[in-house]
Amino acid sequence: MARPRDRSPAALDEASLAIIEQLQQDGRRSYAAIGKVVGLSEAAVRQRVQRLADSGVIQVVAVTDPLQLGFARQAMVGVRVTGRLEPVADALAELDEVDYVVITAGSYDLLAEVVCESDEHLLELISDQIRTIPGVVATETFMYLRLRKQTYSWGVR
């Protein structure tokens, strides 16, 4: 998902919230099926989903298992930064191997999730790309051994 500009909650009506809930349960659910549940026509659901996507509220994607696609190593990289955090976060977000970047409070200024083909690829990414970004002071890598839970259905408010 593109970097959000404004993190304040969007003003969503009950129908839009219901559509989002339906898509969180099954992102492949047809607009006709969603329309039956939320009381709208297929066309109305299609238009609302498009508006929600265009405004950055939702992103409908295929969530893959990196191991099944040949990416043998996933890791979370904690990054300590000197100076402004945003330029370093933006530089990390530009790297193909990085799929998630957050600015944090605590021991690390940034956390970046990375997906690599091998341990050698991970080493190259950390040493040659991440640590060379201006402002990066230190990194710590937490390699994933086994994924126990990953969900995208936290509901709506």
XYZ file of C-alpha atoms in Angstrom:
157
model
C 0.000 0.000 0.000
C 1.229 3.467 -0.763
C 2.526 5.573 2.066
C -0.481 7.310 3.681
C -0.404 11.089 3.772
C -2.972 11.621 6.503
C -3.631 8.926 9.092
C -6.851 10.438 10.458
C -9.775 8.026 10.121
C -11.885 8.358 6.996
C -15.554 9.217 7.440
C -17.247 6.003 6.310
C -20.946 5.207 6.352
C -22.411 1.907 7.494
C -22.610 0.497 3.956
C -18.913 1.176 3.277
C -17.943 -0.365 6.620
C -20.041 -3.444 5.809
C -18.355 -3.750 2.398
C -14.924 -3.555 4.029
C -15.888 -6.282 6.506
C -17.018 -8.508 3.660
C -13.735 -7.996 1.795
C -11.695 -8.645 4.936
C -13.409 -12.003 5.236
C -12.847 -12.866 1.561
C -11.146 -10.449 -0.807
C -12.404 -12.495 -3.777
C -16.072 -12.245 -2.804
C -18.122 -11.004 -5.763
C -19.702 -7.574 -5.743
C -23.081 -9.234 -6.268
C -22.638 -11.392 -3.148
C -21.478 -8.388 -1.122
C -24.432 -6.377 -2.419
C -26.877 -9.007 -1.160
C -25.384 -8.856 2.330
C -25.141 -5.073 2.595
C -28.329 -4.195 0.697
C -26.818 -2.507 -2.360
C -26.716 -3.300 -6.061
C -23.642 -4.888 -7.619
C -22.899 -1.612 -9.424
C -23.153 0.405 -6.210
C -20.762 -1.968 -4.446
C -18.318 -1.770 -7.366
C -18.384 2.055 -7.250
C -17.886 2.148 -3.486
C -15.001 -0.341 -3.606
C -13.350 1.752 -6.311
C -13.762 4.944 -4.223
C -12.386 3.164 -1.136
C -9.376 1.961 -3.138
C -8.791 5.328 -4.817
C -8.841 7.102 -1.449
C -6.373 4.620 0.094
C -8.848 3.182 2.619
C -8.523 -0.335 1.173
C -6.188 -2.303 -1.018
C -7.345 -5.636 -2.399
C -4.335 -7.881 -3.062
C -3.365 -11.536 -3.112
C -1.478 -12.346 0.088
C 1.197 -14.894 -0.753
C 3.390 -17.273 1.191
C 6.943 -16.090 0.416
C 8.375 -19.574 1.019
C 6.142 -21.009 -1.706
C 7.467 -18.348 -4.099
C 11.152 -19.064 -3.482
C 11.862 -16.465 -0.802
C 13.561 -18.514 1.903
C 14.286 -15.731 4.382
C 11.962 -13.204 6.028
C 13.135 -10.837 8.725
C 12.221 -7.726 10.649
C 15.014 -5.154 10.715
C 15.151 -2.646 13.550
C 16.837 0.569 12.418
C 18.311 3.332 14.563
C 18.550 6.705 12.845
C 20.228 10.026 13.403
C 18.397 13.101 12.143
C 15.004 13.077 10.467
C 13.257 9.713 10.300
C 11.081 10.284 7.231
C 13.882 10.370 4.611
C 15.298 7.096 5.925
C 11.829 5.509 6.056
C 11.217 6.654 2.473
C 14.569 5.219 1.320
C 13.760 1.880 2.962
C 10.313 1.851 1.353
C 11.956 2.178 -2.076
C 13.840 -1.117 -1.689
C 12.169 -4.003 -3.533
C 12.843 -6.452 -0.696
C 11.108 -4.255 1.886
C 7.366 -4.848 2.187
C 6.587 -2.950 5.391
C 8.071 0.141 7.043
C 6.890 1.851 10.208
C 8.220 4.731 12.280
C 8.219 3.586 15.892
C 8.769 4.670 19.468
C 11.130 2.586 21.580
C 14.517 0.998 21.000
C 14.320 1.400 17.215
C 13.295 4.413 15.211
C 12.082 2.293 12.295
C 11.048 -1.282 11.662
C 11.267 -2.754 8.181
C 10.039 -6.196 7.169
C 12.140 -7.750 4.417
C 11.726 -10.785 2.188
C 14.866 -12.304 0.630
C 15.744 -15.311 -1.495
C 18.526 -16.520 0.812
C 20.692 -15.664 3.803
C 23.295 -14.312 1.354
C 20.656 -12.051 -0.186
C 19.655 -10.828 3.299
C 23.304 -10.105 4.175
C 23.748 -8.130 0.953
C 20.543 -6.185 1.581
C 21.542 -5.250 5.141
C 25.223 -4.513 4.441
C 25.123 -2.946 0.998
C 21.744 -1.226 0.913
C 20.168 -0.578 4.304
C 23.297 0.330 6.280
C 24.474 2.678 3.518
C 21.348 4.854 3.652
C 22.344 8.282 5.002
C 21.150 8.643 8.603
C 21.215 4.933 9.459
C 23.268 4.491 12.634
C 22.642 0.825 13.457
C 20.475 -2.131 12.542
C 19.384 -5.308 14.270
C 17.901 -8.169 12.289
C 15.248 -10.529 13.638
C 15.017 -13.525 11.301
C 11.648 -15.251 11.163
C 11.801 -18.931 12.069
C 8.098 -19.759 11.824
C 5.015 -17.657 11.217
C 2.335 -18.454 13.782
C -0.298 -15.844 12.920
C -0.931 -13.340 10.169
C -4.321 -11.754 9.752
C -5.822 -8.802 7.967
C -9.343 -9.046 9.372
C -9.251 -6.726 12.382
C -12.705 -5.400 11.616
C -13.857 -1.814 11.279
C -14.729 0.933 13.749
